[in-house]
Short mmCIF file of N, CA and C in Angstrom, two decimals:
data_model
loop_
_atom_site.label_atom_id
_atom_site.label_comp_id
_atom_site.label_asym_id
_atom_site.label_seq_id
_atom_site.Cartn_x
_atom_site.Cartn_y
_atom_site.Cartn_z
N ASP A 66 68.92 45.75 0.55
CA ASP A 66 69.23 44.41 0.50
C ASP A 66 70.61 44.23 1.66
N ASP A 67 70.53 42.87 2.07
CA ASP A 67 71.42 42.69 3.13
C ASP A 67 71.94 41.33 2.63
N THR A 68 73.49 41.21 3.04
CA THR A 68 74.04 39.77 2.56
C THR A 68 74.41 39.28 4.10
N ILE A 69 73.96 37.92 4.51
CA ILE A 69 74.41 37.60 5.80
C ILE A 69 75.11 36.22 5.44
N CYS A 70 75.76 35.54 6.54
CA CYS A 70 76.24 34.17 6.60
C CYS A 70 75.11 33.23 7.20
N PRO A 71 75.28 32.07 6.55
CA PRO A 71 74.12 31.03 7.13
C PRO A 71 73.93 31.09 8.34
N GLY A 72 72.81 30.92 8.95
CA GLY A 72 72.51 30.88 10.39
C GLY A 72 72.35 32.14 11.06
N ALA A 73 72.50 33.40 10.24
CA ALA A 73 72.86 34.79 11.34
C ALA A 73 71.40 35.22 10.94
N GLY A 74 71.28 36.43 11.62
CA GLY A 74 69.90 37.25 11.57
C GLY A 74 70.40 38.30 10.57
N ALA A 75 69.27 39.00 10.17
CA ALA A 75 69.39 40.20 9.55
C ALA A 75 68.58 41.35 10.09
N VAL A 76 69.12 42.67 9.76
CA VAL A 76 68.64 43.83 9.79
C VAL A 76 68.23 44.63 8.55
N VAL A 77 66.94 44.75 8.17
CA VAL A 77 66.95 45.52 7.04
C VAL A 77 66.20 46.88 7.26
N ILE A 78 66.85 47.96 6.74
CA ILE A 78 66.34 49.22 6.79
C ILE A 78 66.12 49.75 5.47
N ALA A 79 64.78 50.46 5.65
CA ALA A 79 64.25 51.25 4.55
C ALA A 79 64.32 53.02 4.91
N GLN A 80 64.55 53.60 3.80
CA GLN A 80 64.53 54.97 3.85
C GLN A 80 63.30 55.48 3.64
N SER A 81 62.80 56.35 4.67
CA SER A 81 61.72 56.86 4.95
C SER A 81 61.44 58.25 3.97
N ASN A 82 60.32 58.30 3.30
CA ASN A 82 60.00 59.44 2.33
C ASN A 82 59.34 60.60 3.17
N GLY A 83 58.95 60.36 4.28
CA GLY A 83 57.85 61.53 4.97
C GLY A 83 58.49 61.19 6.46
N PRO A 84 57.92 62.32 7.35
CA PRO A 84 58.27 62.10 8.79
C PRO A 84 57.42 61.49 9.39
N ASN A 85 56.11 60.95 9.10
CA ASN A 85 54.95 60.38 9.85
C ASN A 85 54.64 59.08 9.29
N GLY A 86 55.60 58.62 8.13
CA GLY A 86 54.98 57.22 7.82
C GLY A 86 55.71 56.12 8.80
N ALA A 87 55.16 54.71 8.49
CA ALA A 87 55.44 53.80 9.27
C ALA A 87 55.55 52.64 8.27
N MET A 88 56.71 52.00 8.18
CA MET A 88 56.93 51.01 7.44
C MET A 88 56.52 49.79 7.47
N HIS A 89 55.65 49.21 6.47
CA HIS A 89 55.04 47.97 6.63
C HIS A 89 55.90 46.77 5.87
N TRP A 90 56.16 45.77 6.19
CA TRP A 90 57.22 44.89 5.60
C TRP A 90 56.25 43.57 5.14
N TYR A 91 56.47 42.98 4.02
CA TYR A 91 55.55 41.92 3.70
C TYR A 91 56.28 40.96 2.82
N SER A 92 56.02 39.64 2.96
CA SER A 92 56.57 38.52 2.45
C SER A 92 56.13 38.29 0.54
N ASP A 93 55.06 38.98 0.49
CA ASP A 93 54.64 38.61 -0.89
C ASP A 93 54.24 39.71 -1.63
N PRO A 94 54.41 39.88 -2.96
CA PRO A 94 54.10 41.24 -3.48
C PRO A 94 52.70 41.66 -3.58
N GLY A 95 51.83 40.83 -3.39
CA GLY A 95 50.41 41.30 -3.24
C GLY A 95 50.02 41.91 -1.73
N LEU A 96 51.09 42.17 -0.99
CA LEU A 96 50.85 42.68 0.39
C LEU A 96 49.81 42.11 1.13
N ASN A 97 49.84 40.71 1.13
CA ASN A 97 48.71 39.95 1.92
C ASN A 97 49.38 39.39 3.28
N ASN A 98 50.59 39.10 3.27
CA ASN A 98 51.23 38.56 4.39
C ASN A 98 52.45 39.36 5.05
N LEU A 99 51.66 40.13 5.93
CA LEU A 99 52.57 41.31 6.69
C LEU A 99 53.74 40.61 7.74
N LEU A 100 54.92 40.88 7.52
CA LEU A 100 55.78 40.26 8.60
C LEU A 100 55.98 41.24 9.83
N SER A 101 55.99 42.68 9.57
CA SER A 101 56.31 43.41 10.64
C SER A 101 55.92 44.86 10.15
N ILE A 102 55.87 45.78 11.14
CA ILE A 102 55.50 46.94 10.97
C ILE A 102 56.50 47.93 11.90
N GLY A 103 57.14 48.88 11.13
CA GLY A 103 58.18 49.56 11.90
C GLY A 103 59.56 49.39 10.83
N ASN A 104 60.55 50.08 11.66
CA ASN A 104 61.90 50.35 10.92
C ASN A 104 62.89 50.35 11.77
N PRO A 105 64.02 49.27 11.88
CA PRO A 105 64.16 48.42 10.69
C PRO A 105 63.35 47.04 11.04
N LEU A 106 63.43 46.31 10.05
CA LEU A 106 62.86 45.03 9.89
C LEU A 106 64.11 44.15 10.64
N ILE A 107 63.82 43.47 11.86
CA ILE A 107 64.75 42.68 12.50
C ILE A 107 64.35 41.09 12.34
N LEU A 108 65.09 40.46 11.75
CA LEU A 108 64.86 39.02 11.40
C LEU A 108 66.06 38.12 12.51
N PRO A 109 65.31 37.35 13.33
CA PRO A 109 66.11 36.72 14.07
C PRO A 109 67.41 35.68 13.48
N SER A 110 68.30 35.30 14.24
CA SER A 110 69.15 34.30 13.49
C SER A 110 68.50 32.91 13.37
N GLY A 111 69.18 32.15 12.42
CA GLY A 111 68.80 30.87 12.07
C GLY A 111 68.18 30.96 10.37
N ILE A 112 68.77 31.93 10.05
CA ILE A 112 68.11 32.10 8.24
C ILE A 112 69.32 31.13 7.58
N THR A 113 68.68 30.35 6.64
CA THR A 113 69.55 29.46 6.28
C THR A 113 69.62 29.44 4.38
N SER A 114 68.51 30.35 4.04
CA SER A 114 68.14 30.43 2.51
C SER A 114 68.05 31.98 2.32
N SER A 115 68.42 32.28 1.15
CA SER A 115 68.04 33.74 0.68
C SER A 115 66.51 33.77 0.18
N PHE A 116 65.90 34.94 0.72
CA PHE A 116 64.73 35.29 0.58
C PHE A 116 64.41 36.79 0.20
N GLY A 117 63.30 37.06 -0.24
CA GLY A 117 62.93 38.64 -0.50
C GLY A 117 61.58 38.95 0.18
N GLY A 118 61.23 39.93 -0.03
CA GLY A 118 59.88 40.85 0.67
C GLY A 118 59.83 41.95 -0.27
N TRP A 119 58.67 42.85 0.37
CA TRP A 119 58.31 44.04 -0.26
C TRP A 119 58.09 45.13 1.21
N VAL A 120 58.43 46.18 0.80
CA VAL A 120 58.08 47.31 2.05
C VAL A 120 57.40 48.51 1.66
N VAL A 121 56.41 49.04 2.19
CA VAL A 121 55.43 50.09 1.78
C VAL A 121 55.36 50.94 2.91
N GLU A 122 55.62 52.04 2.86
CA GLU A 122 55.60 53.36 3.90
C GLU A 122 53.96 53.80 3.80
N ARG A 123 53.64 53.72 4.83
CA ARG A 123 52.01 54.05 5.04
C ARG A 123 51.92 55.19 5.97
N SER A 124 51.05 56.32 5.69
CA SER A 124 50.82 57.34 6.63
C SER A 124 49.56 57.78 6.47
N GLY A 125 48.66 57.49 7.47
CA GLY A 125 47.12 57.76 7.26
C GLY A 125 46.56 56.78 5.90
N ASN A 126 45.93 57.48 5.11
CA ASN A 126 45.64 56.84 4.00
C ASN A 126 46.27 56.86 2.79
N CYS A 127 47.50 57.41 3.00
CA CYS A 127 48.62 57.11 2.01
C CYS A 127 49.40 56.15 2.06
N ALA A 128 50.01 55.61 1.01
CA ALA A 128 51.14 54.80 0.88
C ALA A 128 52.03 54.93 -0.11
N SER A 129 53.27 54.61 0.07
CA SER A 129 54.37 54.63 -1.07
C SER A 129 54.14 53.75 -2.01
N ASP A 130 54.95 53.85 -3.17
CA ASP A 130 55.07 52.58 -4.07
C ASP A 130 55.82 51.46 -3.27
N THR A 131 55.48 50.17 -3.81
CA THR A 131 56.12 49.02 -3.01
C THR A 131 57.47 48.96 -3.59
N VAL A 132 58.34 48.73 -2.63
CA VAL A 132 59.81 48.47 -2.64
C VAL A 132 60.24 47.08 -2.48
N PRO A 133 60.91 46.28 -3.25
CA PRO A 133 61.28 45.15 -2.74
C PRO A 133 62.77 45.03 -2.37
N PHE A 134 62.79 44.09 -1.35
CA PHE A 134 64.06 44.12 -0.65
C PHE A 134 64.61 42.45 -0.80
N ASN A 135 65.89 42.31 -0.32
CA ASN A 135 66.39 40.75 -0.52
C ASN A 135 67.34 40.68 0.74
N VAL A 136 67.22 39.37 1.33
CA VAL A 136 68.35 39.05 2.24
C VAL A 136 69.20 37.94 1.56
N VAL A 137 70.12 38.08 1.09
CA VAL A 137 70.99 36.95 0.56
C VAL A 137 71.94 36.10 1.58
N VAL A 138 71.80 34.80 1.47
CA VAL A 138 72.45 34.24 2.47
C VAL A 138 73.67 33.59 1.49
N GLN A 139 74.86 33.97 2.18
CA GLN A 139 76.15 33.58 1.40
C GLN A 139 76.59 32.44 1.91
N ALA A 140 76.33 31.35 1.15
CA ALA A 140 76.73 30.06 1.66
C ALA A 140 77.96 29.72 1.30
N ILE A 141 78.81 29.34 2.02
CA ILE A 141 80.48 28.86 2.11
C ILE A 141 80.52 27.29 1.75
N PRO A 142 81.09 27.05 0.54
CA PRO A 142 81.09 25.35 0.34
C PRO A 142 82.15 24.72 1.36
N ASP A 143 81.72 23.62 1.66
CA ASP A 143 82.60 22.79 2.80
C ASP A 143 84.23 22.41 2.04
N PRO A 144 85.22 22.72 2.99
CA PRO A 144 86.37 22.22 2.48
C PRO A 144 86.61 20.63 2.20
N ILE A 145 87.37 20.12 1.40
CA ILE A 145 87.75 18.92 1.48
C ILE A 145 88.77 18.51 2.27
N ALA A 146 88.72 17.75 3.24
CA ALA A 146 89.89 17.39 4.35
C ALA A 146 90.32 15.89 3.87
N THR A 147 91.62 15.76 4.25
CA THR A 147 92.46 14.46 3.88
C THR A 147 92.63 13.84 5.49
N ASN A 148 92.95 12.63 5.40
CA ASN A 148 93.12 11.87 6.47
C ASN A 148 94.57 11.54 6.54
N ASP A 149 95.05 11.14 7.67
CA ASP A 149 96.47 10.38 7.64
C ASP A 149 96.46 9.17 8.63
N SER A 150 97.50 8.54 8.20
CA SER A 150 97.71 7.13 8.80
C SER A 150 98.92 7.20 9.29
N ILE A 151 99.13 6.82 10.69
CA ILE A 151 100.54 7.04 11.43
C ILE A 151 100.87 5.75 12.28
N CYS A 152 101.86 5.70 12.79
CA CYS A 152 102.20 4.62 13.74
C CYS A 152 101.99 5.46 15.30
N PRO A 153 101.61 4.51 16.25
CA PRO A 153 101.46 5.09 17.51
C PRO A 153 102.72 5.92 18.06
N GLY A 154 102.14 7.16 18.61
CA GLY A 154 103.26 8.09 19.23
C GLY A 154 103.78 8.98 17.98
N ASP A 155 103.09 9.14 16.95
CA ASP A 155 103.77 9.98 15.92
C ASP A 155 102.69 11.34 16.00
N PHE A 156 102.77 12.23 15.02
CA PHE A 156 102.02 13.16 14.70
C PHE A 156 101.61 13.14 13.32
N GLY A 157 100.24 13.37 13.13
CA GLY A 157 99.83 13.25 12.05
C GLY A 157 99.79 14.77 11.36
N VAL A 158 99.61 14.72 10.02
CA VAL A 158 99.59 16.04 9.19
C VAL A 158 98.20 15.76 8.26
N LEU A 159 97.36 16.57 8.65
CA LEU A 159 96.04 16.97 8.04
C LEU A 159 96.10 17.99 7.16
N SER A 160 95.45 17.97 6.02
CA SER A 160 95.06 19.34 5.20
C SER A 160 93.79 19.33 4.58
N ALA A 161 93.30 20.45 4.23
CA ALA A 161 91.95 20.63 3.86
C ALA A 161 92.13 21.39 2.32
N THR A 162 91.39 21.14 1.42
CA THR A 162 91.29 22.20 0.25
C THR A 162 90.04 22.90 0.31
N SER A 163 90.22 23.98 -0.15
CA SER A 163 89.16 25.04 -0.04
C SER A 163 87.83 24.56 -0.84
N GLY A 164 86.70 24.78 -0.10
CA GLY A 164 85.52 24.19 -1.18
C GLY A 164 85.04 25.19 -2.29
N GLY A 165 85.98 26.54 -2.17
CA GLY A 165 85.64 27.39 -2.98
C GLY A 165 85.69 28.90 -2.63
N ALA A 166 85.68 28.97 -1.33
CA ALA A 166 85.78 30.27 -0.79
C ALA A 166 87.18 30.90 -0.47
N ASN A 167 88.26 29.96 -0.71
CA ASN A 167 89.45 30.39 -0.78
C ASN A 167 89.93 31.23 0.69
N GLY A 168 89.40 30.43 1.84
CA GLY A 168 89.46 30.99 3.15
C GLY A 168 90.43 30.51 3.76
N GLN A 169 90.45 30.64 5.14
CA GLN A 169 91.35 30.37 6.04
C GLN A 169 90.85 29.36 6.57
N MET A 170 91.47 28.12 7.13
CA MET A 170 91.07 26.86 7.83
C MET A 170 91.37 27.08 9.22
N TYR A 171 90.18 26.64 9.98
CA TYR A 171 90.44 26.67 11.48
C TYR A 171 90.28 25.24 11.72
N TRP A 172 91.14 24.49 12.79
CA TRP A 172 91.26 23.25 13.12
C TRP A 172 90.88 23.14 14.54
N TYR A 173 89.89 22.06 15.00
CA TYR A 173 89.59 22.12 16.24
C TYR A 173 89.62 20.43 16.82
N THR A 174 89.77 20.36 18.04
CA THR A 174 89.96 18.99 18.73
C THR A 174 88.49 18.33 18.99
N ASP A 175 87.65 19.38 18.90
CA ASP A 175 86.35 18.81 19.33
C ASP A 175 85.38 19.41 18.51
N SER A 176 84.14 18.40 18.35
CA SER A 176 82.86 18.59 17.19
C SER A 176 82.24 19.82 17.59
N THR A 177 82.19 20.31 18.82
CA THR A 177 81.38 21.43 19.13
C THR A 177 82.44 22.88 18.98
N LEU A 178 83.42 22.71 18.35
CA LEU A 178 84.28 23.66 18.13
C LEU A 178 84.68 24.81 19.14
N LEU A 179 84.94 24.14 20.38
CA LEU A 179 85.16 25.02 21.22
C LEU A 179 86.90 25.07 21.57
N ASN A 180 87.74 24.06 21.18
CA ASN A 180 88.83 23.92 21.42
C ASN A 180 89.84 24.06 20.02
N LEU A 181 90.23 25.46 19.84
CA LEU A 181 90.70 25.67 18.60
C LEU A 181 92.35 24.94 18.59
N ALA A 182 92.78 24.24 17.68
CA ALA A 182 94.05 23.75 17.84
C ALA A 182 94.97 24.33 16.90
N PHE A 183 94.41 25.01 15.87
CA PHE A 183 95.57 25.70 14.84
C PHE A 183 94.71 26.51 13.78
N VAL A 184 94.99 27.36 13.17
CA VAL A 184 94.65 28.39 12.14
C VAL A 184 95.61 28.08 11.13
N GLY A 185 95.31 27.48 9.97
CA GLY A 185 96.17 27.55 8.70
C GLY A 185 95.84 26.30 7.86
N ASN A 186 97.01 25.71 7.29
CA ASN A 186 96.97 24.89 6.40
C ASN A 186 98.14 24.31 5.84
N PRO A 187 98.86 23.09 5.90
CA PRO A 187 98.37 21.89 6.75
C PRO A 187 98.53 22.09 8.37
N PHE A 188 97.64 21.09 8.87
CA PHE A 188 97.72 20.97 10.43
C PHE A 188 98.38 19.91 10.80
N ASN A 189 99.82 20.04 11.60
CA ASN A 189 100.44 19.27 12.26
C ASN A 189 99.82 18.91 13.53
N THR A 190 99.28 17.74 13.85
CA THR A 190 98.63 17.48 14.84
C THR A 190 99.42 17.28 16.01
N PRO A 191 99.09 17.21 17.25
CA PRO A 191 99.94 16.67 18.46
C PRO A 191 100.13 15.32 18.28
N ILE A 192 101.01 14.85 19.05
CA ILE A 192 101.34 13.17 19.13
C ILE A 192 100.02 12.64 19.44
N VAL A 193 99.61 11.50 18.70
CA VAL A 193 98.52 10.93 18.51
C VAL A 193 98.93 9.49 18.90
N LEU A 194 98.26 8.78 20.15
CA LEU A 194 98.26 7.57 20.39
C LEU A 194 97.21 6.66 19.90
N LEU A 195 95.96 7.14 19.64
CA LEU A 195 94.99 6.33 19.51
C LEU A 195 94.37 7.16 18.19
N THR A 196 93.58 6.34 17.27
CA THR A 196 92.63 7.07 16.33
C THR A 196 91.94 8.27 16.75
N THR A 197 92.18 9.49 16.07
CA THR A 197 91.39 10.53 16.67
C THR A 197 90.91 11.38 15.60
N ASP A 198 89.92 12.00 15.74
CA ASP A 198 89.02 12.94 15.00
C ASP A 198 89.57 14.34 15.18
N PHE A 199 89.73 15.01 14.11
CA PHE A 199 89.97 16.52 14.13
C PHE A 199 88.74 17.21 13.46
N TYR A 200 88.46 18.39 13.55
CA TYR A 200 87.60 19.20 12.90
C TYR A 200 88.06 20.51 12.16
N VAL A 201 87.50 20.62 10.91
CA VAL A 201 88.11 21.80 10.26
C VAL A 201 86.76 22.47 9.65
N VAL A 202 86.93 23.74 9.72
CA VAL A 202 85.98 24.88 9.33
C VAL A 202 86.65 26.00 8.46
N GLU A 203 86.23 26.15 7.40
CA GLU A 203 86.83 27.24 6.42
C GLU A 203 86.15 28.74 6.71
N GLN A 204 86.56 29.58 6.82
CA GLN A 204 86.07 30.78 7.03
C GLN A 204 86.53 31.72 5.90
N ASP A 205 85.69 32.51 5.04
CA ASP A 205 85.77 33.35 4.18
C ASP A 205 86.15 34.71 4.56
N SER A 206 86.60 35.42 3.68
CA SER A 206 87.08 37.01 3.99
C SER A 206 85.75 37.90 4.59
N THR A 207 84.62 37.22 4.69
CA THR A 207 83.38 38.30 5.14
C THR A 207 83.20 37.55 6.52
N GLY A 208 83.86 36.62 6.99
CA GLY A 208 83.78 35.94 8.39
C GLY A 208 82.57 34.86 8.17
N CYS A 209 82.33 34.54 6.75
CA CYS A 209 81.14 33.39 6.95
C CYS A 209 81.84 32.38 7.10
N ARG A 210 81.39 31.09 7.62
CA ARG A 210 82.04 29.79 7.85
C ARG A 210 81.06 28.78 6.88
N SER A 211 82.02 27.68 6.63
CA SER A 211 81.52 26.38 6.22
C SER A 211 81.01 25.51 7.21
N ASN A 212 80.40 24.41 6.79
CA ASN A 212 80.03 23.44 7.94
C ASN A 212 81.31 22.86 8.27
N THR A 213 81.29 21.93 9.51
CA THR A 213 82.32 21.57 10.23
C THR A 213 82.51 20.08 9.20
N VAL A 214 84.01 19.87 8.88
CA VAL A 214 84.34 18.45 8.35
C VAL A 214 85.19 17.96 9.11
N THR A 215 85.14 16.46 9.20
CA THR A 215 85.90 15.81 9.97
C THR A 215 87.06 15.25 9.26
N ALA A 216 88.20 15.45 9.88
CA ALA A 216 89.67 14.64 9.32
C ALA A 216 90.23 13.61 10.43
N THR A 217 90.50 12.40 9.89
CA THR A 217 90.75 11.55 10.99
C THR A 217 92.20 11.01 10.76
N VAL A 218 92.99 11.12 12.11
CA VAL A 218 94.51 10.53 11.98
C VAL A 218 94.16 8.98 12.74
N VAL A 219 94.52 8.05 11.77
CA VAL A 219 94.21 6.55 11.91
C VAL A 219 95.49 6.22 12.64
N VAL A 220 95.69 5.58 13.68
CA VAL A 220 96.73 4.97 14.18
C VAL A 220 96.73 3.42 13.95
N LYS A 221 97.90 3.05 13.18
CA LYS A 221 98.01 1.65 12.72
C LYS A 221 98.49 1.04 13.93
N ALA A 222 98.20 -0.25 13.98
CA ALA A 222 98.67 -1.09 15.16
C ALA A 222 100.12 -1.31 14.87
N ASN A 223 100.97 -1.54 15.95
CA ASN A 223 102.26 -1.87 15.85
C ASN A 223 102.38 -3.07 15.37
N PRO A 224 103.69 -3.74 14.65
CA PRO A 224 103.63 -4.77 14.30
C PRO A 224 104.00 -5.80 15.39
N ASN A 225 103.57 -7.05 15.53
CA ASN A 225 103.76 -7.93 16.52
C ASN A 225 104.18 -9.16 15.80
N PRO A 226 105.70 -9.06 16.12
CA PRO A 226 106.47 -10.50 15.51
C PRO A 226 106.28 -11.27 16.38
N THR A 227 106.20 -12.53 15.82
CA THR A 227 106.43 -13.84 16.96
C THR A 227 107.60 -14.55 16.59
N VAL A 228 108.04 -15.15 17.73
CA VAL A 228 109.17 -15.82 17.74
C VAL A 228 109.03 -17.31 18.24
N SER A 229 109.52 -18.08 17.59
CA SER A 229 109.27 -19.64 17.91
C SER A 229 110.68 -20.03 18.31
N ASN A 230 110.40 -20.96 19.38
CA ASN A 230 111.67 -21.69 19.88
C ASN A 230 111.82 -22.83 19.07
N ASP A 231 113.19 -23.17 18.60
CA ASP A 231 113.49 -24.27 18.20
C ASP A 231 114.71 -24.84 18.66
N THR A 232 114.45 -26.27 18.86
CA THR A 232 115.55 -27.16 19.48
C THR A 232 116.42 -27.69 18.42
N ILE A 233 117.59 -27.56 18.58
CA ILE A 233 118.67 -28.07 17.71
C ILE A 233 119.86 -28.86 18.39
N CYS A 234 120.29 -29.59 17.63
CA CYS A 234 121.56 -30.36 18.14
C CYS A 234 122.75 -29.50 17.89
N PRO A 235 123.94 -29.84 18.55
CA PRO A 235 124.92 -29.08 18.26
C PRO A 235 125.39 -29.45 16.92
N GLY A 236 126.08 -28.23 16.10
CA GLY A 236 126.44 -28.27 14.63
C GLY A 236 125.54 -27.96 13.73
N ASP A 237 123.71 -28.26 14.22
CA ASP A 237 122.92 -27.88 13.29
C ASP A 237 122.80 -26.41 13.11
N GLN A 238 122.06 -25.85 12.27
CA GLN A 238 121.55 -24.60 12.05
C GLN A 238 120.24 -24.21 12.30
N ALA A 239 119.85 -23.16 12.98
CA ALA A 239 118.56 -22.94 13.31
C ALA A 239 117.95 -22.07 12.09
N THR A 240 116.65 -22.35 11.96
CA THR A 240 115.88 -21.73 10.81
C THR A 240 115.06 -20.68 11.55
#
């Protein structure tokens, strides 16, 4: 059995019972859908859900018992991020609550997760002049990561007071 992160690949290895046998990997218990022959079974990246199969060692006309195998995808719940509302030129404070993995929060300035801004929680953003999105991913102790969650620093408009001119006579009070 193998436990992987969502989107990863897997390598499943079977223990041989003899020197000349070849492993036959199947996706069904009736051994009708052959996945691969050889050892190990290499599954490419992109696996998003857990699945199982069966392996049989064959040597000539002989075959071992059928042995089940499982690849378990360890899904990480998404964190819950809070937004912040600030005045222009201030910094924001963003935080994220664990989705259940109790992992570390990784904050990015871009949705492609190339520009890491901070690791930890909460995240004090740099000074923000315009409404800006930041992106957080939670990583658990095994290295598996959640989906990306957006947190926004909303920049409020500065108040714009209006002043009206008033003409008064000497001795009158302006209002």
